[in-house]
CSV table of C-alpha atoms in Angstrom, one decimal:
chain,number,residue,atom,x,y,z
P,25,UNK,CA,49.0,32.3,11.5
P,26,UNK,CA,46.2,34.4,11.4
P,27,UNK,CA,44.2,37.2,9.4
P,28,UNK,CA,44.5,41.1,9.7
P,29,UNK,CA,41.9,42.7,12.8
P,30,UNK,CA,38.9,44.4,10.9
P,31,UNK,CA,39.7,43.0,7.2
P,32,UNK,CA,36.6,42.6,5.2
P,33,UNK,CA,37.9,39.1,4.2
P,34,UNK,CA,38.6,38.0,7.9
P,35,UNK,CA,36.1,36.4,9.1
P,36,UNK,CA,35.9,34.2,5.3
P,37,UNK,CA,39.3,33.3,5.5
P,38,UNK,CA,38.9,32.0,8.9
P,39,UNK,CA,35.8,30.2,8.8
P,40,UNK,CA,37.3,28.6,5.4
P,41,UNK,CA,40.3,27.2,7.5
P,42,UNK,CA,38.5,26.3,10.6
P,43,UNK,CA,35.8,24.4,8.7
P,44,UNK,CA,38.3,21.7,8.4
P,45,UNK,CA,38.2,20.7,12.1
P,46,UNK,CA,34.9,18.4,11.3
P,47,UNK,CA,36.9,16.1,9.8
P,48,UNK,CA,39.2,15.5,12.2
P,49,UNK,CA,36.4,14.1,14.4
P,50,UNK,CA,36.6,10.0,15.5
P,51,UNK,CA,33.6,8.3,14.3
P,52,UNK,CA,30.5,8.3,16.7
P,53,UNK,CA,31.5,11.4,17.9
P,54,UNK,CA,28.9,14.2,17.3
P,55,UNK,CA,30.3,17.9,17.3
P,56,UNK,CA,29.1,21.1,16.0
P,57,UNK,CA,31.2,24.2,14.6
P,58,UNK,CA,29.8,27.7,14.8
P,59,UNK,CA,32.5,30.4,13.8
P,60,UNK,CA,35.2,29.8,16.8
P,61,UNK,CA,32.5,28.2,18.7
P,62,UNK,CA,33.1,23.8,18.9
P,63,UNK,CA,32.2,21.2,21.0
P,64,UNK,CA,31.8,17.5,20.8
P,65,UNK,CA,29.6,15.3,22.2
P,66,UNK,CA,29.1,11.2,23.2
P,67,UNK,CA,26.4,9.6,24.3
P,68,UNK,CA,26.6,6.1,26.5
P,69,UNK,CA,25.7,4.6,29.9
P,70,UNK,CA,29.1,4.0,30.5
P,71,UNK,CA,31.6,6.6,31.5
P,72,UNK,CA,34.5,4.5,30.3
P,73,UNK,CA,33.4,4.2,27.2
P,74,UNK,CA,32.4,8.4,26.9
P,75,UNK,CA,35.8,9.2,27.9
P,76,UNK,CA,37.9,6.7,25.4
P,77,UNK,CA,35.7,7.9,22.6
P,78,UNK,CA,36.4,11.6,23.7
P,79,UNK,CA,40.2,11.2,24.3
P,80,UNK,CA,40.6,9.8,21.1
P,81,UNK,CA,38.9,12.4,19.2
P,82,UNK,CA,40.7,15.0,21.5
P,83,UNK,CA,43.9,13.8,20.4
P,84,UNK,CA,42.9,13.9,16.7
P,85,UNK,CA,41.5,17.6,17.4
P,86,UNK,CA,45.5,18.3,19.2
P,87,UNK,CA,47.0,17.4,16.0
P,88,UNK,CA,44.6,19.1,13.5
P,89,UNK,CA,45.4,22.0,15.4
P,90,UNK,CA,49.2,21.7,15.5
P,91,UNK,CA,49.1,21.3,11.4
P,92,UNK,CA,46.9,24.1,10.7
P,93,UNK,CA,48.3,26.8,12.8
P,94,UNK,CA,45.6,26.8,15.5
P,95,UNK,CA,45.5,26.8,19.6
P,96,UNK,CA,42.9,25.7,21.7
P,97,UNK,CA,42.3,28.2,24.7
P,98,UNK,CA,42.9,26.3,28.2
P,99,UNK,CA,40.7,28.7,29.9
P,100,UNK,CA,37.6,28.4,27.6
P,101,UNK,CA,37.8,24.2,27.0
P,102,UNK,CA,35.9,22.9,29.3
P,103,UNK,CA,33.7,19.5,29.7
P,104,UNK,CA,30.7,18.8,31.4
P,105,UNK,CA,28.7,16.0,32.1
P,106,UNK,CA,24.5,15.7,31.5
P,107,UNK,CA,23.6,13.1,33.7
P,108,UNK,CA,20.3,13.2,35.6
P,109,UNK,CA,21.0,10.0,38.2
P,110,UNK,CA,20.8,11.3,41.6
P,111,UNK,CA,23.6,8.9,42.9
P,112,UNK,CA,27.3,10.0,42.7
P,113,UNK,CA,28.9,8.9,39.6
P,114,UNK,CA,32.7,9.2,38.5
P,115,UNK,CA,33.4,12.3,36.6
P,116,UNK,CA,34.8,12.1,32.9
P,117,UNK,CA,39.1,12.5,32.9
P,118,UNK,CA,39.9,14.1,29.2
P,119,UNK,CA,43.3,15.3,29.0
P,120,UNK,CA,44.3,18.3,26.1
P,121,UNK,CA,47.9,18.6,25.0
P,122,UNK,CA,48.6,17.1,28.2
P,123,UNK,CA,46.2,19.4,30.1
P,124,UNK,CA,43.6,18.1,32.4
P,125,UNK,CA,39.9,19.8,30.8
P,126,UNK,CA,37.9,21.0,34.1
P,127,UNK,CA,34.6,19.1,34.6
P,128,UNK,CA,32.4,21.9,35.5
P,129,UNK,CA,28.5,22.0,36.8
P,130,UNK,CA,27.6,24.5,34.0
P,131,UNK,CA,28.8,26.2,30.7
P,132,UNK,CA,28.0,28.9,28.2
P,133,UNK,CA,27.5,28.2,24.3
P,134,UNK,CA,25.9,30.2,21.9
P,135,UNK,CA,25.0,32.5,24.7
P,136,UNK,CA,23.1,29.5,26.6
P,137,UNK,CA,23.7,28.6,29.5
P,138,UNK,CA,23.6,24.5,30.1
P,139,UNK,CA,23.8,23.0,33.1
P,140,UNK,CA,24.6,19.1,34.6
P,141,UNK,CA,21.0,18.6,35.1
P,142,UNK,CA,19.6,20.4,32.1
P,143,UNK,CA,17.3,22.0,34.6
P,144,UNK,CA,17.8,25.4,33.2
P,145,UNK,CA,17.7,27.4,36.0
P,146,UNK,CA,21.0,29.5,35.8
P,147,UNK,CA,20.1,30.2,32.2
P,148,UNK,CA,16.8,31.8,33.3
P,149,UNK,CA,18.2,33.4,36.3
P,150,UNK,CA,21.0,34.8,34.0
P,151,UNK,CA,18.3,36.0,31.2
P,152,UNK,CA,16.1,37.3,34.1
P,153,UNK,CA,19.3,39.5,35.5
P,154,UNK,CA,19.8,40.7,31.7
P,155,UNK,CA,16.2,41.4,30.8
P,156,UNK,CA,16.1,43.3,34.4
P,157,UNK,CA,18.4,45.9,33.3
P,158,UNK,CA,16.7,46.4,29.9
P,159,UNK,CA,13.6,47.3,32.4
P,160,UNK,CA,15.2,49.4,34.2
P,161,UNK,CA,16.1,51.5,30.9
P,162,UNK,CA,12.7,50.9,30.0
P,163,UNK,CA,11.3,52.7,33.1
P,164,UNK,CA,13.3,56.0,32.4
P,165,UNK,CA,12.0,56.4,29.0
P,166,UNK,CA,8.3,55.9,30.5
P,167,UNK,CA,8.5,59.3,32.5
P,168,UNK,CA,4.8,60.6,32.6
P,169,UNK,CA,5.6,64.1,31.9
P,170,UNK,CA,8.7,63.9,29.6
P,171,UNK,CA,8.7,60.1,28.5
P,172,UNK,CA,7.9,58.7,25.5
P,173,UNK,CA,4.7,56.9,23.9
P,174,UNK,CA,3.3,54.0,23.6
P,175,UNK,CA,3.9,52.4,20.2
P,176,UNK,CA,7.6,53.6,20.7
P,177,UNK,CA,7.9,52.2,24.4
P,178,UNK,CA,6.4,48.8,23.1
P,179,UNK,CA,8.9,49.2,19.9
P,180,UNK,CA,11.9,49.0,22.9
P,181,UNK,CA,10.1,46.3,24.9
P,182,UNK,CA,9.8,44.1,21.6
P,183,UNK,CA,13.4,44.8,20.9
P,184,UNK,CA,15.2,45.1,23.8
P,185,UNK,CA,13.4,42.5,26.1
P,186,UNK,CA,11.2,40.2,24.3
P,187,UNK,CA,14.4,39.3,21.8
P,188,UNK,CA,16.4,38.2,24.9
P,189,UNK,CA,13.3,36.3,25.6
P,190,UNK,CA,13.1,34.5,22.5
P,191,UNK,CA,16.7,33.8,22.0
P,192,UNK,CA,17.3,29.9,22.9
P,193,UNK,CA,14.0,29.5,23.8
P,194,UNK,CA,14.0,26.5,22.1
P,195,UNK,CA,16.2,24.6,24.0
P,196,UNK,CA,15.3,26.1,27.4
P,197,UNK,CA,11.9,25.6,26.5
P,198,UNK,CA,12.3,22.0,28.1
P,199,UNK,CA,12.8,23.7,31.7
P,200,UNK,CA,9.6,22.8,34.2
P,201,UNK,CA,6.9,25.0,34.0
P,202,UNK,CA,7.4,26.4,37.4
P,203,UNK,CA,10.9,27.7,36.6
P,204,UNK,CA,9.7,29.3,33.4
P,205,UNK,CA,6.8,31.1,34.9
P,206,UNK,CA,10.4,33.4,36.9
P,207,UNK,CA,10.2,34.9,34.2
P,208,UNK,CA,6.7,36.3,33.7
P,209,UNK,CA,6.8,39.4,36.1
P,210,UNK,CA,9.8,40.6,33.5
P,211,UNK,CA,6.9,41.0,30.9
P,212,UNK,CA,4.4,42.0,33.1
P,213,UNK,CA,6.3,44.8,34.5
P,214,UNK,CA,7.2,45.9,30.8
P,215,UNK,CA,3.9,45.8,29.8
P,216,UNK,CA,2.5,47.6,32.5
P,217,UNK,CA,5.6,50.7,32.1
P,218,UNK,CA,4.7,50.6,28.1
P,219,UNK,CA,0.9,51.1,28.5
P,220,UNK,CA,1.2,53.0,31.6
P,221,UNK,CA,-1.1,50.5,33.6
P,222,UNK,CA,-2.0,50.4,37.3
P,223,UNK,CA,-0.1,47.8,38.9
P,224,UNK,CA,-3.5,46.3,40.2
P,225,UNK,CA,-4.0,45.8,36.1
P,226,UNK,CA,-4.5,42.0,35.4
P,227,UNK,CA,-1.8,40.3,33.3
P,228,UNK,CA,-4.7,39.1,30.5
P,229,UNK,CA,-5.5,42.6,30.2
P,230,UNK,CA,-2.1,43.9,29.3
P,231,UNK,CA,-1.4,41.5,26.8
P,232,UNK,CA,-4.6,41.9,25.1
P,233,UNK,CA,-3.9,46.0,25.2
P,234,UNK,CA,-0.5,45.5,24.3
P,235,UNK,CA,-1.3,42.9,21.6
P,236,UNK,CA,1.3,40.7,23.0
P,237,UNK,CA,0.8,37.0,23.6
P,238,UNK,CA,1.8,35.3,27.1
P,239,UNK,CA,4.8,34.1,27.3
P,240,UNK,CA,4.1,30.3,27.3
P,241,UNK,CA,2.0,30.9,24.7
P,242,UNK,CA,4.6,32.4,22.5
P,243,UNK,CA,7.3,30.2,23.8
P,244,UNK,CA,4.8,27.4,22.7
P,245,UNK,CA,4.5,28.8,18.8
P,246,UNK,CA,7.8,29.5,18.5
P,247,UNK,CA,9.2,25.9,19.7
P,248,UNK,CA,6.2,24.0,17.6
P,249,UNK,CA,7.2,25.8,14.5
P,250,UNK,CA,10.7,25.7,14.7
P,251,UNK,CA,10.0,21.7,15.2
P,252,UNK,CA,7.2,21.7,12.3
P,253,UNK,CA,10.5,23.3,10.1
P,254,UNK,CA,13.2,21.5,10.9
P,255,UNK,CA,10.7,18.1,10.2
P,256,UNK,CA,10.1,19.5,7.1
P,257,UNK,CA,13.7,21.1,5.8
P,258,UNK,CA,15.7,18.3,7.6
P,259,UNK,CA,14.4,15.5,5.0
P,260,UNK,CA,13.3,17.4,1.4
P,261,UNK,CA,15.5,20.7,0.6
P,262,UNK,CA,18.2,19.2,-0.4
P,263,UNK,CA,17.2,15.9,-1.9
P,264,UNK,CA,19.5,13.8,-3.6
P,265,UNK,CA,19.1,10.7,-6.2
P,266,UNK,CA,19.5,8.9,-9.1
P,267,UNK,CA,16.2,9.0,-10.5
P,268,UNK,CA,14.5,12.5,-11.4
P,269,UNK,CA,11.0,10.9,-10.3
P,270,UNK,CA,12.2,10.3,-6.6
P,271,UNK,CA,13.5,13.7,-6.7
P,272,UNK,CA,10.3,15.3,-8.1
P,273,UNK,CA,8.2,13.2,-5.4
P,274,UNK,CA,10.1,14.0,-2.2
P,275,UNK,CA,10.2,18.3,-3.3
P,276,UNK,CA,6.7,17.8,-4.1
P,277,UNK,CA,5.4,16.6,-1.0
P,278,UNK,CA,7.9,19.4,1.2
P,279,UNK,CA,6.4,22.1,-1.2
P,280,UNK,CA,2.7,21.0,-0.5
P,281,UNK,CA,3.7,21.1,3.4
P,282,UNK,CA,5.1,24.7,3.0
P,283,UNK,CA,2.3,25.9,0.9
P,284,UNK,CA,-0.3,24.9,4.2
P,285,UNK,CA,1.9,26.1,6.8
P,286,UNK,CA,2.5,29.7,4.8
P,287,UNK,CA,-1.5,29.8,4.7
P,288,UNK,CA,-1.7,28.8,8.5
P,289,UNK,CA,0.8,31.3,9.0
P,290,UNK,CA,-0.2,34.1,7.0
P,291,UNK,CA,2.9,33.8,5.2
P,292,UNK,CA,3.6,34.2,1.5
P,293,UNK,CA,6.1,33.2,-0.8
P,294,UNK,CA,6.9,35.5,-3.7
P,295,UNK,CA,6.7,33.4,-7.2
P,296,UNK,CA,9.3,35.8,-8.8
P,297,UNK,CA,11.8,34.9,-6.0
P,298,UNK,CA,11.2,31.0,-6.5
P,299,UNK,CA,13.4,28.9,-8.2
P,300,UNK,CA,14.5,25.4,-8.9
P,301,UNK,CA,17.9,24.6,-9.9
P,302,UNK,CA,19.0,20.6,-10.7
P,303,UNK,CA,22.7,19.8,-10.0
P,304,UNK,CA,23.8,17.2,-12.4
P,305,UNK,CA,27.7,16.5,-14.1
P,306,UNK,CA,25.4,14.3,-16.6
P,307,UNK,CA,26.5,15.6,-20.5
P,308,UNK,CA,23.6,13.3,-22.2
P,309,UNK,CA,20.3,15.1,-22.2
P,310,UNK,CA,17.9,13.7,-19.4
């Protein structure tokens, strides 16, 4: 089975087929499904329990995938275990199609890196090799006689360093303040190259020239208000009841909350482009 390499309709067919998989997962087991991207998760104190819970669902997963034509990659499944006790502790044994799944000390998803301890040190050392190469490139195009200026330099630094920055900054957001701060010379370096500073330049001074915020500090906004939005669209846009009155109060009250945090943000929301549409199979009028 599969779908032709660069067909328009590729990447719907598959994710049509593959969304499937979600219901082959055992009850109490979490999991989450992004493209080809899946893992599952259990939560216990007990690592008999996590790995009877996981087997079973792995064996559910083994024959969802012999029905529908699919193949799990020995080489990319891996398992790994978030624990933070500092005494040994028996690792999880998971078997795939017979396989034994490696146990290993850290993974990629999404383009994260997570490790045992969720300490997040190889994802920042890993984003700090990345972002040092965008510097690099950054340096060339700040040549004092042939380079370029500085609204198009900062234009790169936004782009090609600040967005690796921001990218899963909400989950490594958690990591101690002390392994964070690694990566403040990346965008104090950058800075300095863009605006063409003195390296004796204080780091409150090229922000404010640059117009850029520190890094906690924008780490900080962009966690709290991707916390503040998930509190509010995890409850209210999508409400669903038997009464209309429930339904009115519950979108009510999320509406007020994004009306305040558009005017906190200096957002707006276009009154042409806003809708309400009210799903019901009911053929009486209501």
């Amino acid at each position: 089975m599969g779908v032709p390499q660069g067909s328009i309709l590729s990447v719907t067919l598959f994710g049509l087929k593959i969304n499937s998989i979600v219901k082959a997962i055992s009850p109490g087991v979490e999991c989450s499904l992004y493209v080809d991207d899946f893992l599952i998760r259990y939560r216990s104190k007990h690592i008999h329990i996590i790995e009877r819970h996981l087997q079973q669902c792995l064996s559910k997963l083994a024959d969802w995938a012999d029905t529908n034509g699919f193949k799990f990659s020995p080489s990319k499944t891996v398992c790994i275990q978030f624990c933070k006790l500092r005494k040994p502790h028996p690792e999880p044994i998971l078997l795939l199609n017979g396989t034994p799944v490696p146990v290993v000390e850290e993974t990629k998803f999404l383009g994260v890196v997570f490790d045992c301890k969720l300490s997040f040190i190889p994802r920042i050392k890993h984003l700090k090799d990345k972002c040092t190469k965008a510097v690099n490139l950054l340096r060339v195009l700040a040549h004092t006689s042939w380079g370029a200026d500085q609204e198009t330099l900062l234009h790169l630094y936004r782009s090609l360093i600040r967005s690796k920055l921001d990218y899963g900054c909400i989950v490594y957001g958690s990591a101690r303040g002390s392994y964070l701060r690694m990566l403040d010379p990346i965008q104090n370096y950058a800075l300095r190259l863009c605006l063409g500073a003195y390296r004796t330049s204080p780091t409150s001074s090229l922000c404010v020239e640059a117009n850029e915020p520190p890094l906690y500090f924008r780490l900080y906004h962009l966690v709290s208000n991707a916390l503040y939005m998930s509190t509010i669209f995890g409850s209210a846009t999508e409400y669903r009841s038997k009464h209309i009155h429930i339904i009115e109060r519950h979108l009510q009250q999320c509406l007020s909350k994004l009306a305040d945090w558009a005017d906190t943000n200096g957002f707006k929301f276009s009154p042409s482009k806003t809708i309400c549409i009210h799903f019901c199979k009911f053929q009486n009028v209501y």
